[in-house]
mmCIF file of C-alpha atoms and ligand atoms in Angstrom:
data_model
loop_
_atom_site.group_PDB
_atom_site.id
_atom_site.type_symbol
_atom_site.label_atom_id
_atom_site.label_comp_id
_atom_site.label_asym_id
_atom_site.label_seq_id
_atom_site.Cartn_x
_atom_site.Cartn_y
_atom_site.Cartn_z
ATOM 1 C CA UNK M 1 -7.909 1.759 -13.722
ATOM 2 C CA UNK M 2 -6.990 1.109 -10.266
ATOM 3 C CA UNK M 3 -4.494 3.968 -8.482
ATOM 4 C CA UNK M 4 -1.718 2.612 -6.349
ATOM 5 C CA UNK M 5 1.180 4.110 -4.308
ATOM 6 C CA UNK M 6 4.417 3.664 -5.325
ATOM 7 C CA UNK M 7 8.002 4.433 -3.770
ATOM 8 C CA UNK M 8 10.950 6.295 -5.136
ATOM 9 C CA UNK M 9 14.189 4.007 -4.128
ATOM 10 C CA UNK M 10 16.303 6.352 -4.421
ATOM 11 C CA UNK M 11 14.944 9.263 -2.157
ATOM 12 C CA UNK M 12 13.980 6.490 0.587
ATOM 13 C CA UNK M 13 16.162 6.800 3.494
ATOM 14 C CA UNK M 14 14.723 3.736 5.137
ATOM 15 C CA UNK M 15 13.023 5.545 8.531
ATOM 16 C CA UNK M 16 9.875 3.705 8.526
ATOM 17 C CA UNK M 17 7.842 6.227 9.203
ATOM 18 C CA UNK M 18 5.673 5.077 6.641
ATOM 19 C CA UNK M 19 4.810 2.036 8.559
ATOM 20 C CA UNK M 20 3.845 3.830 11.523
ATOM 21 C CA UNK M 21 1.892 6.389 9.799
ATOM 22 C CA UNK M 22 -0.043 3.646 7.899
ATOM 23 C CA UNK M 23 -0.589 1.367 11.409
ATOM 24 C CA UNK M 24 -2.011 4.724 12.921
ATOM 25 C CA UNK M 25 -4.663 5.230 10.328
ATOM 26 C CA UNK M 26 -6.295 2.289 10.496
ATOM 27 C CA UNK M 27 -6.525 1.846 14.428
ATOM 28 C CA UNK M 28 -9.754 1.521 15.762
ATOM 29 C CA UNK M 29 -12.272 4.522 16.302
ATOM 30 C CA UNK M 30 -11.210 5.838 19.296
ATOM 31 C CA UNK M 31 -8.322 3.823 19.968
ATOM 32 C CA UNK M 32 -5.472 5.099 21.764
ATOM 33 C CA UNK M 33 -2.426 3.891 19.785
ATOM 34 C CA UNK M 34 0.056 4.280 22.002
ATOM 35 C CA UNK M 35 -1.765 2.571 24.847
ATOM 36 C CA UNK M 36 -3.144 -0.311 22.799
ATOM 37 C CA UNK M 37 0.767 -0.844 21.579
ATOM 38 C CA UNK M 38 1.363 -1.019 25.808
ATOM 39 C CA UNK M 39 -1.530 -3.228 26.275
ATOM 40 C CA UNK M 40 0.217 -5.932 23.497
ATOM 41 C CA UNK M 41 -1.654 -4.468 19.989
ATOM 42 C CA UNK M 42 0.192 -5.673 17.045
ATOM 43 C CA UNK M 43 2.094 -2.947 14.769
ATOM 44 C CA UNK M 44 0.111 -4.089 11.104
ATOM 45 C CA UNK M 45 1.174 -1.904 8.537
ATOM 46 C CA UNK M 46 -0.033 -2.659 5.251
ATOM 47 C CA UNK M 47 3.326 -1.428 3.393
ATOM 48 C CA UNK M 48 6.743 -3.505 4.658
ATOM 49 C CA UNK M 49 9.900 -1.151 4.091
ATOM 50 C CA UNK M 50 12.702 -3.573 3.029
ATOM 51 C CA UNK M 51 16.476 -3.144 3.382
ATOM 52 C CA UNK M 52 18.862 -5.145 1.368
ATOM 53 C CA UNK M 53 22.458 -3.879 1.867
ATOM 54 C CA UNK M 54 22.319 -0.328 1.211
ATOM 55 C CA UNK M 55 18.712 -0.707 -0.366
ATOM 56 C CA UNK M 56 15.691 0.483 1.319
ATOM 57 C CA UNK M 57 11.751 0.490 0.305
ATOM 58 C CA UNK M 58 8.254 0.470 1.133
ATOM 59 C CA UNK M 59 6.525 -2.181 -0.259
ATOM 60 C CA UNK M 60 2.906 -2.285 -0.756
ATOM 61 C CA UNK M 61 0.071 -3.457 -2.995
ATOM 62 C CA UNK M 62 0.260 -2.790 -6.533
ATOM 63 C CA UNK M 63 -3.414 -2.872 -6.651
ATOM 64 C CA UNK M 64 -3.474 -5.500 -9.879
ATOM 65 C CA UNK M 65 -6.343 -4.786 -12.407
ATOM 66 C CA UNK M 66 -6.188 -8.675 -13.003
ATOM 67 C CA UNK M 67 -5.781 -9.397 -9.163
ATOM 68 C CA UNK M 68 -4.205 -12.721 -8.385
ATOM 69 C CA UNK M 69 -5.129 -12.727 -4.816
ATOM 70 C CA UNK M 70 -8.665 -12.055 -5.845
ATOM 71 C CA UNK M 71 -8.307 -14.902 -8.293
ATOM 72 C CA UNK M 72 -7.192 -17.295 -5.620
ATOM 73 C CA UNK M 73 -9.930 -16.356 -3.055
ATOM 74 C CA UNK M 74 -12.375 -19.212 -2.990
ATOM 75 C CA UNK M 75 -14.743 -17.106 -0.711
ATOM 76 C CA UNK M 76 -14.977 -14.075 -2.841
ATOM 77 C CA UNK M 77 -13.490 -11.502 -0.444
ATOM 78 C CA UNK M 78 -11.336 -9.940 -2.700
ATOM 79 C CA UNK M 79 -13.065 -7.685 -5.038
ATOM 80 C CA UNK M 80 -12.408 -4.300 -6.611
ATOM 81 C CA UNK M 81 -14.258 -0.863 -5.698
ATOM 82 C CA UNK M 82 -13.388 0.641 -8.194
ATOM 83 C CA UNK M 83 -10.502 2.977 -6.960
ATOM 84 C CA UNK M 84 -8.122 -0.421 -5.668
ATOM 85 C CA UNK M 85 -8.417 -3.955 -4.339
ATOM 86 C CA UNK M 86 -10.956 -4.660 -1.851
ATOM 87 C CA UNK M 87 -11.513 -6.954 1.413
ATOM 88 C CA UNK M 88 -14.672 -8.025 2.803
ATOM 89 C CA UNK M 89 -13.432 -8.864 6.084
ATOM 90 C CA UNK M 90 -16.440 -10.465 6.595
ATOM 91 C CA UNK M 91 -15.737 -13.060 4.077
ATOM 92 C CA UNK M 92 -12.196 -13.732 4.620
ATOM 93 C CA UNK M 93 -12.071 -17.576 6.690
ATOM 94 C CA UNK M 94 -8.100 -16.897 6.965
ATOM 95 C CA UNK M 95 -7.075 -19.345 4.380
ATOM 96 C CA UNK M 96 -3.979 -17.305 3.347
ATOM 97 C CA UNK M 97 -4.532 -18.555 -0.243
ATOM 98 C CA UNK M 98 -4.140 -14.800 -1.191
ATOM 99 C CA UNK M 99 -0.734 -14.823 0.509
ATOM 100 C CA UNK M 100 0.686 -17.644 -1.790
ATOM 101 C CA UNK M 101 -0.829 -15.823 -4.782
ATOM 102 C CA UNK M 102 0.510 -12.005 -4.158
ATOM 103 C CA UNK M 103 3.505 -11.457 -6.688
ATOM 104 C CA UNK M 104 4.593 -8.510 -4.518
ATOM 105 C CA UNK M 105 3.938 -9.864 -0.850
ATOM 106 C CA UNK M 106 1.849 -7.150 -0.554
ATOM 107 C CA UNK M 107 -0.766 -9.310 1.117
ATOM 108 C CA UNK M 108 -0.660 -10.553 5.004
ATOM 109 C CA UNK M 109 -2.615 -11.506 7.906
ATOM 110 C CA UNK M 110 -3.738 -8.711 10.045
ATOM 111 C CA UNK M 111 -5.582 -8.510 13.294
ATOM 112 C CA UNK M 112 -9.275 -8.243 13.226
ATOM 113 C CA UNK M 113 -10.245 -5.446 15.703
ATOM 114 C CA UNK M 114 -13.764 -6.341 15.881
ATOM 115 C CA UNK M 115 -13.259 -10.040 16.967
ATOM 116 C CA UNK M 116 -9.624 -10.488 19.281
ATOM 117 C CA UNK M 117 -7.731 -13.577 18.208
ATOM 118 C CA UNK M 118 -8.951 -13.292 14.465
ATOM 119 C CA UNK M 119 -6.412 -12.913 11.671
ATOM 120 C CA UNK M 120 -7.717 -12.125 8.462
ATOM 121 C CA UNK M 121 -6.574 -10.722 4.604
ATOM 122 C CA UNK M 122 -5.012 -7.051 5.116
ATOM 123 C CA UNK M 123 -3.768 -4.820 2.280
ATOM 124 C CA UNK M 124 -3.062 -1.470 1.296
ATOM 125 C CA UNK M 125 -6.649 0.258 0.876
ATOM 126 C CA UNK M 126 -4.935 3.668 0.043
ATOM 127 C CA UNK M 127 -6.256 4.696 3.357
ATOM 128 C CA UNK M 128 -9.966 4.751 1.983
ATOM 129 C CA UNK M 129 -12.084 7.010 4.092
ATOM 130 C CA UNK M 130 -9.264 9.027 5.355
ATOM 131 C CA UNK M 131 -9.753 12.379 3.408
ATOM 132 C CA UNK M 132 -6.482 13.868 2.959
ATOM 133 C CA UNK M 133 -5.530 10.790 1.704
ATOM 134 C CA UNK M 134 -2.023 8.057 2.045
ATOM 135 C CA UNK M 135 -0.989 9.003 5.623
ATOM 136 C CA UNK M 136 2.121 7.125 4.361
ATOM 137 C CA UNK M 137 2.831 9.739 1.604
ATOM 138 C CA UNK M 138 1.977 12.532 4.114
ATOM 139 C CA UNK M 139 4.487 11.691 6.746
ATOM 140 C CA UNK M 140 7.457 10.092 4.413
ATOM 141 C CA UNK M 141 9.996 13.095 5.111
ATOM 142 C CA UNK M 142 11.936 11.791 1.913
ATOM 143 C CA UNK M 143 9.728 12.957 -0.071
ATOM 144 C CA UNK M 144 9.342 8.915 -1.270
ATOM 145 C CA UNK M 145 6.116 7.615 -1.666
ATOM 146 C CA UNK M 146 3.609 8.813 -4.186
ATOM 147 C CA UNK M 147 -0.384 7.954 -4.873
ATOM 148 C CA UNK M 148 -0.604 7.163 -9.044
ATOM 149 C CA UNK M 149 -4.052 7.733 -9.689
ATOM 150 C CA UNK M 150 -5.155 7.223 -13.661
ATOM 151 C CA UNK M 151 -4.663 10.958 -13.890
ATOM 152 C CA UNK M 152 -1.196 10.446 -12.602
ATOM 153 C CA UNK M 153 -0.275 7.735 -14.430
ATOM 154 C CA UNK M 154 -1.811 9.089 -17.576
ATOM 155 C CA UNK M 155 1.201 11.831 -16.902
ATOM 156 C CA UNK M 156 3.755 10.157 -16.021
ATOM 157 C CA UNK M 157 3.316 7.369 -19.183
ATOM 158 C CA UNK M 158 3.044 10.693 -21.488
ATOM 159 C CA UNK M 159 6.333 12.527 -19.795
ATOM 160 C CA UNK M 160 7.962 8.978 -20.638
ATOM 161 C CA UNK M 161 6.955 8.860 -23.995
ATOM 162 C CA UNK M 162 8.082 12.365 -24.775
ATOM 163 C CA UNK M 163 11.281 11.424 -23.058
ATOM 164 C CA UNK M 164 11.655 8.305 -25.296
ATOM 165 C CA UNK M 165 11.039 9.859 -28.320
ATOM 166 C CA UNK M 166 13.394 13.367 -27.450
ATOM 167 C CA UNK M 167 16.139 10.351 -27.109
ATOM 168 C CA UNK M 168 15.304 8.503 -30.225
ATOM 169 C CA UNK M 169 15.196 11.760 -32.202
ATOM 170 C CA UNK M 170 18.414 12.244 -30.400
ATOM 171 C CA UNK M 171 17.492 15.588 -28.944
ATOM 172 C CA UNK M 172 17.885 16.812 -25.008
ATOM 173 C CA UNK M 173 14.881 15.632 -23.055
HETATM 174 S S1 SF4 D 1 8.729 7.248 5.371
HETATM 175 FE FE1 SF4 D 1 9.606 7.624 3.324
HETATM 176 S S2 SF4 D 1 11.842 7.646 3.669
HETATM 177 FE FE2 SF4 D 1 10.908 6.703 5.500
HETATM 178 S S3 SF4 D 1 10.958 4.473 5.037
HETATM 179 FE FE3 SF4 D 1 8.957 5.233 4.355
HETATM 180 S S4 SF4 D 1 9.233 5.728 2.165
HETATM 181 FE FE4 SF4 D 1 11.280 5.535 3.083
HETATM 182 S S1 SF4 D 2 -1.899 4.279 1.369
HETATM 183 FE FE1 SF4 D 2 -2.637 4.053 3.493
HETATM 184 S S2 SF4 D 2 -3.087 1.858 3.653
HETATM 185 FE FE2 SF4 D 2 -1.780 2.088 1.853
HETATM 186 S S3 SF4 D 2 0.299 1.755 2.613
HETATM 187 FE FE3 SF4 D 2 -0.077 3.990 2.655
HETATM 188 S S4 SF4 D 2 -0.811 4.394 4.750
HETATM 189 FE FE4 SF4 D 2 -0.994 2.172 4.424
#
Protein backbone atom coordinates (compact mmCIF):
# COMPACT_ATOMS: atom_id res chain seq x y z
CA UNK A 1 0.00 0.00 0.00
CA UNK A 2 1.14 3.32 -0.93
CA UNK A 3 1.62 6.03 2.24
CA UNK A 4 0.40 9.52 1.61
CA UNK A 5 0.20 12.79 3.63
CA UNK A 6 -2.83 14.03 4.61
CA UNK A 7 -4.09 17.40 6.31
CA UNK A 8 -6.20 18.00 9.35
CA UNK A 9 -8.79 20.98 8.26
CA UNK A 10 -9.48 21.86 11.22
CA UNK A 11 -6.01 22.56 12.93
CA UNK A 12 -4.84 24.33 9.52
CA UNK A 13 -4.51 27.93 10.04
CA UNK A 14 -3.78 28.57 6.40
CA UNK A 15 0.15 30.03 6.77
CA UNK A 16 1.59 28.23 3.94
CA UNK A 17 4.43 27.30 5.37
CA UNK A 18 3.95 24.05 4.02
CA UNK A 19 4.45 25.26 0.57
CA UNK A 20 7.61 26.84 1.27
CA UNK A 21 8.99 24.07 3.22
CA UNK A 22 8.10 21.61 0.39
CA UNK A 23 9.63 24.21 -2.57
CA UNK A 24 12.88 24.24 -0.33
CA UNK A 25 13.39 20.53 -0.33
CA UNK A 26 13.43 19.89 -3.64
CA UNK A 27 15.74 22.86 -4.89
CA UNK A 28 18.65 21.93 -6.63
CA UNK A 29 21.94 20.56 -4.92
CA UNK A 30 23.51 23.45 -3.92
CA UNK A 31 21.08 25.92 -4.83
CA UNK A 32 20.67 28.98 -2.97
CA UNK A 33 16.89 29.42 -2.57
CA UNK A 34 16.64 32.65 -1.74
CA UNK A 35 18.89 33.89 -4.52
CA UNK A 36 17.47 31.67 -7.25
CA UNK A 37 13.81 33.18 -6.06
CA UNK A 38 15.83 36.87 -6.83
CA UNK A 39 17.22 35.62 -9.99
CA UNK A 40 13.26 34.75 -11.27
CA UNK A 41 13.08 30.73 -9.94
CA UNK A 42 9.56 29.67 -9.79
CA UNK A 43 8.00 28.84 -6.17
CA UNK A 44 6.75 24.84 -7.22
CA UNK A 45 5.37 23.32 -4.34
CA UNK A 46 3.96 20.06 -4.83
CA UNK A 47 1.02 20.59 -2.12
CA UNK A 48 -1.45 23.85 -3.01
CA UNK A 49 -3.03 25.17 0.40
CA UNK A 50 -6.59 26.27 -0.58
CA UNK A 51 -8.83 28.84 1.12
CA UNK A 52 -12.50 28.90 0.57
CA UNK A 53 -14.19 31.41 2.94
CA UNK A 54 -13.04 30.53 6.25
CA UNK A 55 -11.62 27.10 4.89
CA UNK A 56 -8.04 26.45 4.54
CA UNK A 57 -5.89 23.22 3.30
CA UNK A 58 -2.98 21.71 1.85
CA UNK A 59 -3.67 19.77 -0.93
CA UNK A 60 -1.49 17.15 -2.25
CA UNK A 61 -1.32 13.74 -3.92
CA UNK A 62 -3.28 11.04 -2.55
CA UNK A 63 -0.82 8.68 -3.95
CA UNK A 64 -3.76 6.33 -5.73
CA UNK A 65 -2.97 2.53 -5.64
CA UNK A 66 -5.01 2.47 -9.01
CA UNK A 67 -3.31 5.78 -10.26
CA UNK A 68 -5.30 7.64 -12.86
CA UNK A 69 -2.54 9.86 -13.90
CA UNK A 70 -0.42 6.81 -14.38
CA UNK A 71 -3.27 5.35 -16.37
CA UNK A 72 -3.44 8.32 -18.66
CA UNK A 73 0.37 8.56 -19.30
CA UNK A 74 0.95 7.33 -22.81
CA UNK A 75 4.80 7.48 -22.20
CA UNK A 76 4.93 5.42 -19.11
CA UNK A 77 6.36 8.01 -16.69
CA UNK A 78 4.16 7.45 -14.05
CA UNK A 79 4.90 4.37 -12.17
CA UNK A 80 4.88 3.27 -8.54
CA UNK A 81 8.11 2.56 -6.27
CA UNK A 82 6.63 1.03 -4.10
CA UNK A 83 6.30 3.59 -1.16
CA UNK A 84 4.03 6.34 -3.63
CA UNK A 85 3.59 7.49 -7.21
CA UNK A 86 6.54 7.92 -9.27
CA UNK A 87 7.93 10.31 -12.19
CA UNK A 88 10.52 9.54 -14.59
CA UNK A 89 11.26 12.94 -15.54
CA UNK A 90 13.01 11.61 -18.20
CA UNK A 91 9.97 10.28 -19.81
CA UNK A 92 7.56 12.95 -19.24
CA UNK A 93 7.13 14.96 -23.09
CA UNK A 94 4.81 17.57 -21.08
CA UNK A 95 1.57 16.38 -22.43
CA UNK A 96 -0.37 17.32 -19.24
CA UNK A 97 -2.62 14.27 -19.88
CA UNK A 98 -1.93 13.47 -16.13
CA UNK A 99 -3.30 16.91 -15.24
CA UNK A 100 -6.80 16.21 -16.84
CA UNK A 101 -6.77 12.79 -15.15
CA UNK A 102 -5.78 13.80 -11.31
CA UNK A 103 -9.15 13.63 -9.23
CA UNK A 104 -7.42 15.76 -6.57
CA UNK A 105 -5.34 18.33 -8.75
CA UNK A 106 -2.61 17.05 -7.10
CA UNK A 107 -0.68 16.92 -10.35
CA UNK A 108 1.04 20.12 -12.20
CA UNK A 109 3.74 21.26 -14.35
CA UNK A 110 6.92 22.01 -12.63
CA UNK A 111 10.21 23.40 -13.75
CA UNK A 112 12.85 21.04 -14.85
CA UNK A 113 16.13 22.15 -13.14
CA UNK A 114 18.32 20.19 -15.27
CA UNK A 115 17.11 21.65 -18.67
CA UNK A 116 15.76 25.74 -18.19
CA UNK A 117 12.56 26.32 -20.11
CA UNK A 118 11.31 22.62 -19.56
CA UNK A 119 8.04 21.97 -17.75
CA UNK A 120 7.37 18.59 -16.88
CA UNK A 121 4.86 16.17 -14.44
CA UNK A 122 5.56 17.23 -10.63
CA UNK A 123 3.92 15.60 -7.59
CA UNK A 124 4.21 15.00 -4.09
CA UNK A 125 7.16 12.32 -3.75
CA UNK A 126 6.86 12.45 0.15
CA UNK A 127 10.16 14.14 -0.04
CA UNK A 128 11.95 10.77 -1.08
CA UNK A 129 15.59 10.92 -0.21
CA UNK A 130 15.19 13.49 2.41
CA UNK A 131 15.74 11.39 5.66
CA UNK A 132 13.80 12.94 8.30
CA UNK A 133 11.15 12.80 6.09
CA UNK A 134 7.80 15.46 4.82
CA UNK A 135 9.58 18.82 5.36
CA UNK A 136 5.91 19.90 5.03
CA UNK A 137 4.84 17.97 8.21
CA UNK A 138 8.06 19.18 9.95
CA UNK A 139 7.53 22.86 9.59
CA UNK A 140 3.43 23.00 9.67
CA UNK A 141 3.29 24.87 13.20
CA UNK A 142 -0.48 23.68 13.34
CA UNK A 143 0.36 20.67 13.98
CA UNK A 144 -1.73 19.82 10.40
CA UNK A 145 -0.24 17.62 8.11
CA UNK A 146 0.50 14.00 8.78
CA UNK A 147 2.52 11.07 6.67
CA UNK A 148 -0.12 7.73 6.68
CA UNK A 149 2.13 5.05 6.06
CA UNK A 150 0.34 1.31 5.97
CA UNK A 151 1.38 1.13 9.59
CA UNK A 152 -0.48 4.32 10.14
CA UNK A 153 -3.31 3.68 8.37
CA UNK A 154 -3.55 0.16 9.65
CA UNK A 155 -4.13 2.33 13.12
CA UNK A 156 -6.07 4.73 12.36
CA UNK A 157 -8.77 2.21 10.27
CA UNK A 158 -8.59 -0.03 13.65
CA UNK A 159 -9.14 3.18 16.19
CA UNK A 160 -12.21 3.82 13.72
CA UNK A 161 -13.55 0.58 13.90
CA UNK A 162 -13.37 0.38 17.65
CA UNK A 163 -14.96 3.78 17.63
CA UNK A 164 -17.81 2.51 15.36
CA UNK A 165 -18.54 -0.36 17.14
CA UNK A 166 -18.24 1.49 21.02
CA UNK A 167 -21.18 3.70 19.22
CA UNK A 168 -23.19 0.89 17.84
CA UNK A 169 -22.96 -0.98 21.14
CA UNK A 170 -23.94 2.38 22.41
CA UNK A 171 -21.08 2.67 24.83
CA UNK A 172 -18.52 5.90 25.33
CA UNK A 173 -15.76 5.66 22.77
S1 LIG B 1 1.96 24.77 7.36
FE1 LIG B 1 0.29 23.68 8.43
S2 LIG B 1 -1.06 25.33 9.20
FE2 LIG B 1 0.29 26.26 7.64
S3 LIG B 1 -0.92 26.11 5.72
FE3 LIG B 1 0.38 24.28 5.81
S4 LIG B 1 -0.91 22.69 6.79
FE4 LIG B 1 -1.87 24.69 7.18
S1 LIG C 1 5.78 15.31 1.55
FE1 LIG C 1 7.46 16.53 0.67
S2 LIG C 1 6.97 16.56 -1.53
FE2 LIG C 1 5.09 15.94 -0.49
S3 LIG C 1 3.96 17.85 -0.18
FE3 LIG C 1 5.15 17.47 1.71
S4 LIG C 1 7.07 18.62 1.40
FE4 LIG C 1 6.10 18.43 -0.63
Amino acid sequence: MHAMVLADAERCIGCRACEIACTLAHAATGEDPGRAAEAGAAFAPRLTVVRDGGLAVPVQCRQCEAAPCAAACPTGALYSDGRSVAVNTAACTGCKACLAACPVGAMDMLPLASLPGRKVAGKCDLCAGRPSGPACQAVCPAGALFLHDPQALGRLCAARRRRAALACAGAAP
